[in-house]
Amino acid sequence: MAVRAVRGAVQLERDEAGHMDERVGELLTAVLERNEFVADDLISIWFTATPDLHSDFPAAAARGLGIVDVPLICAQELDIDGAMPRVVRILVHVETYLARAEISHVYLGATAALRKDIAQ
């Protein structure tokens, strides 16, 4: 078994807590389902949000999904001119038998353009 990192991102249409919870929950669910992970596989999750998002903590969505005993942390993305607005990114650390090349990174909607090399 190895420790692997899984990347993902989602763009929000608006900065509202309920909407953030819904979209981040969708992203986390997609990461779990596409990789056939369960909560016990999770080691930790890093969330980042662009500076234009401040209605809620993205990690709250994980708690809403029942991920309650996994360390979570939120941080702010760099404020870069021309960067895609209203984006939450995740970096999920897991224990898995999947090879690095077998990991499915999840970039929903427009965020697929952020990492065309790994978005699936």
Short mmCIF file of N, CA, C and O in Angstrom, two decimals:
data_model
loop_
_atom_site.label_atom_id
_atom_site.label_comp_id
_atom_site.label_asym_id
_atom_site.label_seq_id
_atom_site.Cartn_x
_atom_site.Cartn_y
_atom_site.Cartn_z
N MET A 1 0.85 -1.18 0.00
CA MET A 1 0.00 0.00 0.00
C MET A 1 0.90 1.24 0.00
O MET A 1 1.93 1.27 0.66
N ALA A 2 0.47 2.24 -0.73
CA ALA A 2 1.25 3.48 -0.85
C ALA A 2 0.41 4.68 -0.42
O ALA A 2 -0.82 4.63 -0.40
N VAL A 3 1.08 5.77 -0.12
CA VAL A 3 0.43 7.05 0.10
C VAL A 3 0.44 7.78 -1.23
O VAL A 3 1.49 7.91 -1.87
N ARG A 4 -0.72 8.19 -1.68
CA ARG A 4 -0.86 8.92 -2.94
C ARG A 4 -1.57 10.24 -2.71
O ARG A 4 -2.30 10.41 -1.73
N ALA A 5 -1.38 11.16 -3.63
CA ALA A 5 -2.07 12.45 -3.60
C ALA A 5 -2.98 12.55 -4.81
O ALA A 5 -2.60 12.17 -5.92
N VAL A 6 -4.17 13.05 -4.58
CA VAL A 6 -5.17 13.21 -5.64
C VAL A 6 -5.53 14.68 -5.71
O VAL A 6 -5.83 15.31 -4.69
N ARG A 7 -5.49 15.24 -6.91
CA ARG A 7 -5.82 16.65 -7.13
C ARG A 7 -7.22 16.79 -7.67
O ARG A 7 -7.77 15.89 -8.28
N GLY A 8 -7.78 17.98 -7.47
CA GLY A 8 -9.10 18.28 -8.02
C GLY A 8 -9.43 19.74 -7.86
O GLY A 8 -8.77 20.47 -7.09
N ALA A 9 -10.45 20.18 -8.59
CA ALA A 9 -10.89 21.57 -8.50
C ALA A 9 -12.32 21.69 -9.02
O ALA A 9 -12.79 20.86 -9.81
N VAL A 10 -12.97 22.74 -8.56
CA VAL A 10 -14.31 23.07 -9.02
C VAL A 10 -14.46 24.59 -8.98
O VAL A 10 -13.89 25.25 -8.11
N GLN A 11 -15.20 25.11 -9.96
CA GLN A 11 -15.48 26.55 -9.98
C GLN A 11 -16.90 26.78 -9.50
O GLN A 11 -17.83 26.08 -9.91
N LEU A 12 -17.06 27.76 -8.63
CA LEU A 12 -18.39 28.12 -8.14
C LEU A 12 -18.98 29.21 -9.03
O LEU A 12 -18.25 30.05 -9.57
N GLU A 13 -20.29 29.20 -9.16
CA GLU A 13 -20.98 30.24 -9.93
C GLU A 13 -21.11 31.52 -9.11
O GLU A 13 -21.16 32.62 -9.65
N ARG A 14 -21.19 31.35 -7.76
CA ARG A 14 -21.37 32.50 -6.88
C ARG A 14 -20.77 32.17 -5.51
O ARG A 14 -20.62 31.02 -5.16
N ASP A 15 -20.48 33.19 -4.75
CA ASP A 15 -19.89 33.03 -3.43
C ASP A 15 -21.00 32.99 -2.37
O ASP A 15 -21.31 34.00 -1.75
N GLU A 16 -21.59 31.82 -2.20
CA GLU A 16 -22.62 31.60 -1.19
C GLU A 16 -22.30 30.29 -0.48
O GLU A 16 -21.95 29.30 -1.13
N ALA A 17 -22.46 30.26 0.83
CA ALA A 17 -22.08 29.09 1.62
C ALA A 17 -22.78 27.82 1.14
O ALA A 17 -22.14 26.78 0.98
N GLY A 18 -24.06 27.87 0.91
CA GLY A 18 -24.79 26.68 0.47
C GLY A 18 -24.30 26.17 -0.88
O GLY A 18 -24.19 24.96 -1.10
N HIS A 19 -24.02 27.10 -1.76
CA HIS A 19 -23.52 26.73 -3.10
C HIS A 19 -22.12 26.12 -2.99
O HIS A 19 -21.82 25.13 -3.65
N MET A 20 -21.27 26.71 -2.14
CA MET A 20 -19.93 26.16 -1.95
C MET A 20 -20.03 24.74 -1.39
O MET A 20 -19.35 23.83 -1.88
N ASP A 21 -20.87 24.54 -0.41
CA ASP A 21 -21.04 23.22 0.19
C ASP A 21 -21.47 22.19 -0.87
O ASP A 21 -20.93 21.09 -0.92
N GLU A 22 -22.40 22.59 -1.71
CA GLU A 22 -22.89 21.70 -2.77
C GLU A 22 -21.80 21.34 -3.77
O GLU A 22 -21.58 20.16 -4.09
N ARG A 23 -21.11 22.34 -4.27
CA ARG A 23 -20.10 22.11 -5.32
C ARG A 23 -18.87 21.38 -4.79
O ARG A 23 -18.34 20.50 -5.45
N VAL A 24 -18.40 21.75 -3.60
CA VAL A 24 -17.24 21.07 -3.02
C VAL A 24 -17.61 19.64 -2.65
O VAL A 24 -16.83 18.71 -2.84
N GLY A 25 -18.84 19.44 -2.16
CA GLY A 25 -19.32 18.10 -1.88
C GLY A 25 -19.35 17.24 -3.13
O GLY A 25 -18.97 16.06 -3.11
N GLU A 26 -19.78 17.84 -4.24
CA GLU A 26 -19.79 17.14 -5.54
C GLU A 26 -18.37 16.74 -5.94
O GLU A 26 -18.14 15.62 -6.41
N LEU A 27 -17.41 17.64 -5.75
CA LEU A 27 -16.02 17.36 -6.09
C LEU A 27 -15.46 16.22 -5.24
O LEU A 27 -14.86 15.27 -5.77
N LEU A 28 -15.66 16.29 -3.94
CA LEU A 28 -15.14 15.24 -3.06
C LEU A 28 -15.78 13.89 -3.37
O LEU A 28 -15.10 12.86 -3.40
N THR A 29 -17.08 13.89 -3.60
CA THR A 29 -17.78 12.65 -3.94
C THR A 29 -17.23 12.05 -5.23
O THR A 29 -17.00 10.84 -5.32
N ALA A 30 -16.97 12.90 -6.22
CA ALA A 30 -16.41 12.42 -7.49
C ALA A 30 -15.02 11.81 -7.29
O ALA A 30 -14.71 10.77 -7.87
N VAL A 31 -14.19 12.44 -6.46
CA VAL A 31 -12.85 11.90 -6.19
C VAL A 31 -12.96 10.52 -5.54
O VAL A 31 -12.28 9.57 -5.94
N LEU A 32 -13.82 10.39 -4.55
CA LEU A 32 -14.00 9.11 -3.87
C LEU A 32 -14.53 8.04 -4.81
O LEU A 32 -14.00 6.93 -4.87
N GLU A 33 -15.57 8.38 -5.56
CA GLU A 33 -16.20 7.38 -6.44
C GLU A 33 -15.30 6.97 -7.59
O GLU A 33 -15.18 5.78 -7.89
N ARG A 34 -14.67 7.90 -8.26
CA ARG A 34 -13.84 7.57 -9.43
C ARG A 34 -12.62 6.74 -9.07
O ARG A 34 -12.09 6.00 -9.89
N ASN A 35 -12.16 6.88 -7.82
CA ASN A 35 -10.99 6.12 -7.38
C ASN A 35 -11.35 4.94 -6.48
O ASN A 35 -10.47 4.23 -6.02
N GLU A 36 -12.64 4.77 -6.25
CA GLU A 36 -13.15 3.71 -5.38
C GLU A 36 -12.54 3.77 -3.98
O GLU A 36 -12.19 2.77 -3.37
N PHE A 37 -12.43 5.01 -3.46
CA PHE A 37 -11.94 5.23 -2.11
C PHE A 37 -13.11 5.24 -1.13
O PHE A 37 -14.23 5.60 -1.50
N VAL A 38 -12.82 4.89 0.11
CA VAL A 38 -13.76 5.06 1.21
C VAL A 38 -13.11 5.99 2.23
O VAL A 38 -11.89 6.24 2.17
N ALA A 39 -13.88 6.47 3.17
CA ALA A 39 -13.36 7.45 4.13
C ALA A 39 -12.14 6.92 4.88
O ALA A 39 -11.22 7.69 5.19
N ASP A 40 -12.08 5.63 5.16
CA ASP A 40 -10.93 5.07 5.87
C ASP A 40 -9.62 5.14 5.07
O ASP A 40 -8.54 5.02 5.64
N ASP A 41 -9.71 5.34 3.75
CA ASP A 41 -8.51 5.48 2.92
C ASP A 41 -7.88 6.87 3.05
O ASP A 41 -6.72 7.06 2.70
N LEU A 42 -8.65 7.84 3.52
CA LEU A 42 -8.20 9.22 3.57
C LEU A 42 -7.22 9.47 4.71
O LEU A 42 -7.44 9.02 5.83
N ILE A 43 -6.16 10.19 4.40
CA ILE A 43 -5.17 10.60 5.40
C ILE A 43 -5.43 12.05 5.80
O ILE A 43 -5.51 12.38 6.98
N SER A 44 -5.55 12.93 4.80
CA SER A 44 -5.82 14.34 5.05
C SER A 44 -6.28 14.99 3.75
O SER A 44 -6.08 14.44 2.67
N ILE A 45 -6.89 16.17 3.88
CA ILE A 45 -7.33 16.92 2.71
C ILE A 45 -6.97 18.39 2.90
O ILE A 45 -7.30 18.99 3.92
N TRP A 46 -6.28 18.94 1.90
CA TRP A 46 -5.99 20.37 1.83
C TRP A 46 -7.00 21.00 0.87
O TRP A 46 -7.22 20.48 -0.23
N PHE A 47 -7.58 22.10 1.28
CA PHE A 47 -8.49 22.87 0.43
C PHE A 47 -7.87 24.25 0.24
O PHE A 47 -7.37 24.84 1.20
N THR A 48 -7.92 24.75 -0.97
CA THR A 48 -7.57 26.15 -1.20
C THR A 48 -8.72 26.80 -1.94
O THR A 48 -9.46 26.15 -2.68
N ALA A 49 -8.87 28.09 -1.71
CA ALA A 49 -9.92 28.86 -2.38
C ALA A 49 -9.31 30.14 -2.91
O ALA A 49 -8.39 30.71 -2.29
N THR A 50 -9.80 30.58 -4.05
CA THR A 50 -9.33 31.85 -4.60
C THR A 50 -9.77 32.98 -3.66
O THR A 50 -10.73 32.84 -2.90
N PRO A 51 -9.05 34.11 -3.69
CA PRO A 51 -9.32 35.21 -2.75
C PRO A 51 -10.72 35.80 -2.85
O PRO A 51 -11.16 36.49 -1.92
N ASP A 52 -11.45 35.52 -3.92
CA ASP A 52 -12.80 36.05 -4.06
C ASP A 52 -13.86 35.19 -3.39
O ASP A 52 -15.05 35.50 -3.45
N LEU A 53 -13.47 34.10 -2.74
CA LEU A 53 -14.40 33.23 -2.01
C LEU A 53 -14.20 33.41 -0.51
O LEU A 53 -13.11 33.18 0.01
N HIS A 54 -15.23 33.84 0.18
CA HIS A 54 -15.12 34.04 1.62
C HIS A 54 -16.42 33.79 2.37
O HIS A 54 -16.55 34.17 3.52
N SER A 55 -17.38 33.11 1.75
CA SER A 55 -18.66 32.85 2.40
C SER A 55 -18.61 31.69 3.39
O SER A 55 -19.44 31.62 4.30
N ASP A 56 -17.65 30.77 3.22
CA ASP A 56 -17.57 29.61 4.11
C ASP A 56 -16.22 28.93 3.94
O ASP A 56 -15.48 29.24 2.99
N PHE A 57 -15.93 28.00 4.82
CA PHE A 57 -14.75 27.17 4.69
C PHE A 57 -15.07 26.00 3.76
O PHE A 57 -16.05 25.29 4.00
N PRO A 58 -14.28 25.75 2.72
CA PRO A 58 -14.55 24.60 1.85
C PRO A 58 -14.55 23.28 2.60
O PRO A 58 -15.29 22.36 2.25
N ALA A 59 -13.77 23.17 3.67
CA ALA A 59 -13.71 21.93 4.44
C ALA A 59 -15.05 21.57 5.08
O ALA A 59 -15.30 20.40 5.39
N ALA A 60 -15.92 22.54 5.27
CA ALA A 60 -17.23 22.26 5.85
C ALA A 60 -18.01 21.25 5.01
O ALA A 60 -18.78 20.46 5.54
N ALA A 61 -17.79 21.25 3.71
CA ALA A 61 -18.47 20.29 2.83
C ALA A 61 -18.06 18.86 3.15
O ALA A 61 -18.87 17.94 3.10
N ALA A 62 -16.79 18.66 3.49
CA ALA A 62 -16.31 17.32 3.84
C ALA A 62 -17.00 16.84 5.12
O ALA A 62 -17.43 15.67 5.20
N ARG A 63 -17.10 17.71 6.09
CA ARG A 63 -17.78 17.34 7.34
C ARG A 63 -19.24 16.99 7.05
O ARG A 63 -19.78 16.05 7.62
N GLY A 64 -19.86 17.72 6.13
CA GLY A 64 -21.24 17.43 5.75
C GLY A 64 -21.42 16.08 5.08
O GLY A 64 -22.50 15.49 5.12
N LEU A 65 -20.35 15.58 4.46
CA LEU A 65 -20.38 14.26 3.82
C LEU A 65 -20.07 13.14 4.82
O LEU A 65 -20.02 11.98 4.44
N GLY A 66 -19.80 13.50 6.07
CA GLY A 66 -19.49 12.49 7.08
C GLY A 66 -18.00 12.22 7.25
O GLY A 66 -17.62 11.31 7.97
N ILE A 67 -17.17 13.02 6.59
CA ILE A 67 -15.71 12.89 6.76
C ILE A 67 -15.36 13.70 8.00
O ILE A 67 -15.05 14.88 7.92
N VAL A 68 -15.43 13.05 9.16
CA VAL A 68 -15.33 13.77 10.42
C VAL A 68 -14.05 13.50 11.20
O VAL A 68 -13.71 14.25 12.11
N ASP A 69 -13.33 12.42 10.87
CA ASP A 69 -12.13 12.10 11.63
C ASP A 69 -10.86 12.17 10.79
O ASP A 69 -9.87 11.53 11.10
N VAL A 70 -10.92 12.95 9.73
CA VAL A 70 -9.78 13.14 8.82
C VAL A 70 -9.31 14.59 8.98
O VAL A 70 -10.12 15.51 8.95
N PRO A 71 -8.01 14.82 9.15
CA PRO A 71 -7.52 16.19 9.26
C PRO A 71 -7.78 16.97 7.95
O PRO A 71 -7.50 16.49 6.86
N LEU A 72 -8.34 18.16 8.11
CA LEU A 72 -8.65 19.05 6.99
C LEU A 72 -8.04 20.41 7.27
O LEU A 72 -7.95 20.83 8.41
N ILE A 73 -7.62 21.09 6.20
CA ILE A 73 -7.11 22.45 6.37
C ILE A 73 -7.49 23.26 5.13
O ILE A 73 -7.56 22.74 4.02
N CYS A 74 -7.76 24.53 5.37
CA CYS A 74 -8.09 25.46 4.27
C CYS A 74 -7.03 26.54 4.18
O CYS A 74 -6.47 26.96 5.19
N ALA A 75 -6.77 26.99 2.97
CA ALA A 75 -5.82 28.08 2.73
C ALA A 75 -6.31 28.88 1.53
O ALA A 75 -7.18 28.44 0.78
N GLN A 76 -5.72 30.04 1.36
CA GLN A 76 -6.07 30.89 0.23
C GLN A 76 -5.06 30.74 -0.89
O GLN A 76 -3.85 30.70 -0.64
N GLU A 77 -5.58 30.65 -2.12
CA GLU A 77 -4.72 30.61 -3.30
C GLU A 77 -4.05 31.96 -3.49
O GLU A 77 -4.53 32.99 -3.00
N LEU A 78 -2.97 31.99 -4.24
CA LEU A 78 -2.32 33.24 -4.60
C LEU A 78 -3.27 34.10 -5.43
O LEU A 78 -4.06 33.59 -6.23
N ASP A 79 -3.18 35.39 -5.27
CA ASP A 79 -4.02 36.34 -6.01
C ASP A 79 -3.28 36.74 -7.29
O ASP A 79 -2.56 37.74 -7.33
N ILE A 80 -3.43 35.93 -8.33
CA ILE A 80 -2.71 36.12 -9.58
C ILE A 80 -3.62 36.77 -10.61
O ILE A 80 -4.75 36.32 -10.83
N ASP A 81 -3.14 37.83 -11.26
CA ASP A 81 -3.92 38.49 -12.31
C ASP A 81 -4.28 37.49 -13.40
O ASP A 81 -3.41 36.73 -13.87
N GLY A 82 -5.54 37.47 -13.79
CA GLY A 82 -5.99 36.61 -14.87
C GLY A 82 -6.32 35.19 -14.45
O GLY A 82 -6.73 34.37 -15.28
N ALA A 83 -6.17 34.85 -13.16
CA ALA A 83 -6.49 33.50 -12.70
C ALA A 83 -8.00 33.28 -12.75
O ALA A 83 -8.79 34.22 -12.64
N MET A 84 -8.39 32.02 -12.92
CA MET A 84 -9.80 31.67 -12.95
C MET A 84 -10.43 32.04 -11.60
O MET A 84 -9.89 31.70 -10.55
N PRO A 85 -11.56 32.75 -11.63
CA PRO A 85 -12.19 33.17 -10.38
C PRO A 85 -13.03 32.06 -9.73
O PRO A 85 -13.41 31.09 -10.37
N ARG A 86 -13.30 32.23 -8.43
CA ARG A 86 -14.21 31.39 -7.65
C ARG A 86 -13.89 29.90 -7.74
O ARG A 86 -14.76 29.08 -7.97
N VAL A 87 -12.63 29.55 -7.52
CA VAL A 87 -12.19 28.16 -7.63
C VAL A 87 -11.77 27.61 -6.27
O VAL A 87 -11.04 28.26 -5.53
N VAL A 88 -12.26 26.40 -5.98
CA VAL A 88 -11.80 25.64 -4.82
C VAL A 88 -10.99 24.47 -5.37
O VAL A 88 -11.44 23.75 -6.25
N ARG A 89 -9.77 24.33 -4.85
CA ARG A 89 -8.90 23.22 -5.23
C ARG A 89 -8.73 22.30 -4.03
O ARG A 89 -8.80 22.75 -2.88
N ILE A 90 -8.48 21.01 -4.31
CA ILE A 90 -8.23 20.06 -3.23
C ILE A 90 -6.97 19.26 -3.52
O ILE A 90 -6.60 19.05 -4.68
N LEU A 91 -6.34 18.84 -2.46
CA LEU A 91 -5.22 17.91 -2.51
C LEU A 91 -5.53 16.86 -1.44
O LEU A 91 -5.47 17.16 -0.24
N VAL A 92 -5.91 15.68 -1.88
CA VAL A 92 -6.33 14.61 -0.99
C VAL A 92 -5.20 13.59 -0.86
O VAL A 92 -4.71 13.09 -1.88
N HIS A 93 -4.81 13.30 0.37
CA HIS A 93 -3.80 12.28 0.62
C HIS A 93 -4.51 11.00 1.04
O HIS A 93 -5.37 11.04 1.93
N VAL A 94 -4.17 9.88 0.38
CA VAL A 94 -4.84 8.61 0.64
C VAL A 94 -3.84 7.48 0.75
O VAL A 94 -2.72 7.57 0.23
N GLU A 95 -4.27 6.40 1.39
CA GLU A 95 -3.55 5.14 1.34
C GLU A 95 -4.28 4.27 0.33
O GLU A 95 -5.51 4.13 0.40
N THR A 96 -3.55 3.72 -0.63
CA THR A 96 -4.20 2.97 -1.70
C THR A 96 -3.23 1.98 -2.33
O THR A 96 -2.01 2.15 -2.25
N TYR A 97 -3.82 1.00 -2.97
CA TYR A 97 -3.02 0.06 -3.77
C TYR A 97 -2.91 0.54 -5.22
O TYR A 97 -2.22 -0.08 -6.02
N LEU A 98 -3.61 1.62 -5.57
CA LEU A 98 -3.53 2.15 -6.93
C LEU A 98 -2.13 2.68 -7.22
O LEU A 98 -1.52 3.35 -6.37
N ALA A 99 -1.66 2.42 -8.42
CA ALA A 99 -0.41 3.02 -8.88
C ALA A 99 -0.65 4.50 -9.16
O ALA A 99 -1.79 4.92 -9.41
N ARG A 100 0.40 5.28 -9.13
CA ARG A 100 0.27 6.71 -9.38
C ARG A 100 -0.47 6.98 -10.70
O ARG A 100 -1.33 7.86 -10.77
N ALA A 101 -0.17 6.21 -11.73
CA ALA A 101 -0.81 6.41 -13.04
C ALA A 101 -2.28 6.01 -13.06
O ALA A 101 -3.01 6.38 -13.97
N GLU A 102 -2.73 5.26 -12.06
CA GLU A 102 -4.13 4.82 -12.00
C GLU A 102 -5.03 5.80 -11.26
O GLU A 102 -6.25 5.65 -11.29
N ILE A 103 -4.46 6.78 -10.60
CA ILE A 103 -5.24 7.75 -9.84
C ILE A 103 -6.04 8.64 -10.80
O ILE A 103 -5.51 9.13 -11.79
N SER A 104 -7.32 8.84 -10.47
CA SER A 104 -8.17 9.75 -11.25
C SER A 104 -8.25 11.10 -10.54
O SER A 104 -8.84 11.20 -9.47
N HIS A 105 -7.64 12.10 -11.14
CA HIS A 105 -7.74 13.47 -10.64
C HIS A 105 -9.02 14.05 -11.22
O HIS A 105 -9.38 13.75 -12.37
N VAL A 106 -9.71 14.88 -10.44
CA VAL A 106 -11.05 15.32 -10.84
C VAL A 106 -11.10 16.85 -10.94
O VAL A 106 -10.97 17.55 -9.92
N TYR A 107 -11.30 17.33 -12.14
CA TYR A 107 -11.47 18.76 -12.39
C TYR A 107 -12.83 18.94 -13.03
O TYR A 107 -13.03 18.58 -14.19
N LEU A 108 -13.78 19.47 -12.27
CA LEU A 108 -15.15 19.59 -12.74
C LEU A 108 -15.36 20.87 -13.56
O LEU A 108 -14.81 21.92 -13.23
N GLY A 109 -16.17 20.75 -14.59
CA GLY A 109 -16.55 21.90 -15.40
C GLY A 109 -15.36 22.62 -15.99
O GLY A 109 -14.41 22.01 -16.50
N ALA A 110 -15.39 23.95 -15.90
CA ALA A 110 -14.36 24.80 -16.51
C ALA A 110 -12.98 24.57 -15.93
O ALA A 110 -11.98 24.87 -16.58
N THR A 111 -12.88 24.02 -14.73
CA THR A 111 -11.56 23.84 -14.11
C THR A 111 -10.72 22.78 -14.82
O THR A 111 -9.52 22.70 -14.58
N ALA A 112 -11.31 21.99 -15.71
CA ALA A 112 -10.52 21.03 -16.49
C ALA A 112 -9.41 21.75 -17.26
O ALA A 112 -8.36 21.17 -17.52
N ALA A 113 -9.63 23.01 -17.58
CA ALA A 113 -8.63 23.79 -18.31
C ALA A 113 -7.40 24.10 -17.44
O ALA A 113 -6.34 24.43 -17.97
N LEU A 114 -7.52 23.98 -16.13
CA LEU A 114 -6.40 24.28 -15.24
C LEU A 114 -5.29 23.25 -15.33
O LEU A 114 -4.12 23.57 -15.20
N ARG A 115 -5.65 22.00 -15.53
CA ARG A 115 -4.67 20.93 -15.57
C ARG A 115 -5.05 19.93 -16.66
O ARG A 115 -5.44 18.80 -16.37
N LYS A 116 -4.93 20.35 -17.90
CA LYS A 116 -5.27 19.46 -19.02
C LYS A 116 -4.42 18.20 -19.03
O LYS A 116 -4.82 17.18 -19.55
N ASP A 117 -3.24 18.27 -18.39
CA ASP A 117 -2.36 17.11 -18.37
C ASP A 117 -2.85 15.99 -17.46
O ASP A 117 -2.55 14.84 -17.69
N ILE A 118 -3.65 16.32 -16.42
CA ILE A 118 -4.13 15.27 -15.52
C ILE A 118 -5.64 15.22 -15.35
O ILE A 118 -6.15 14.29 -14.76
N ALA A 119 -6.37 16.21 -15.86
CA ALA A 119 -7.83 16.21 -15.71
C ALA A 119 -8.43 15.04 -16.46
O ALA A 119 -8.04 14.75 -17.58
N GLN A 120 -9.37 14.38 -15.80
CA GLN A 120 -10.00 13.21 -16.42
C GLN A 120 -11.49 13.35 -16.42
O GLN A 120 -12.10 13.65 -15.48
#
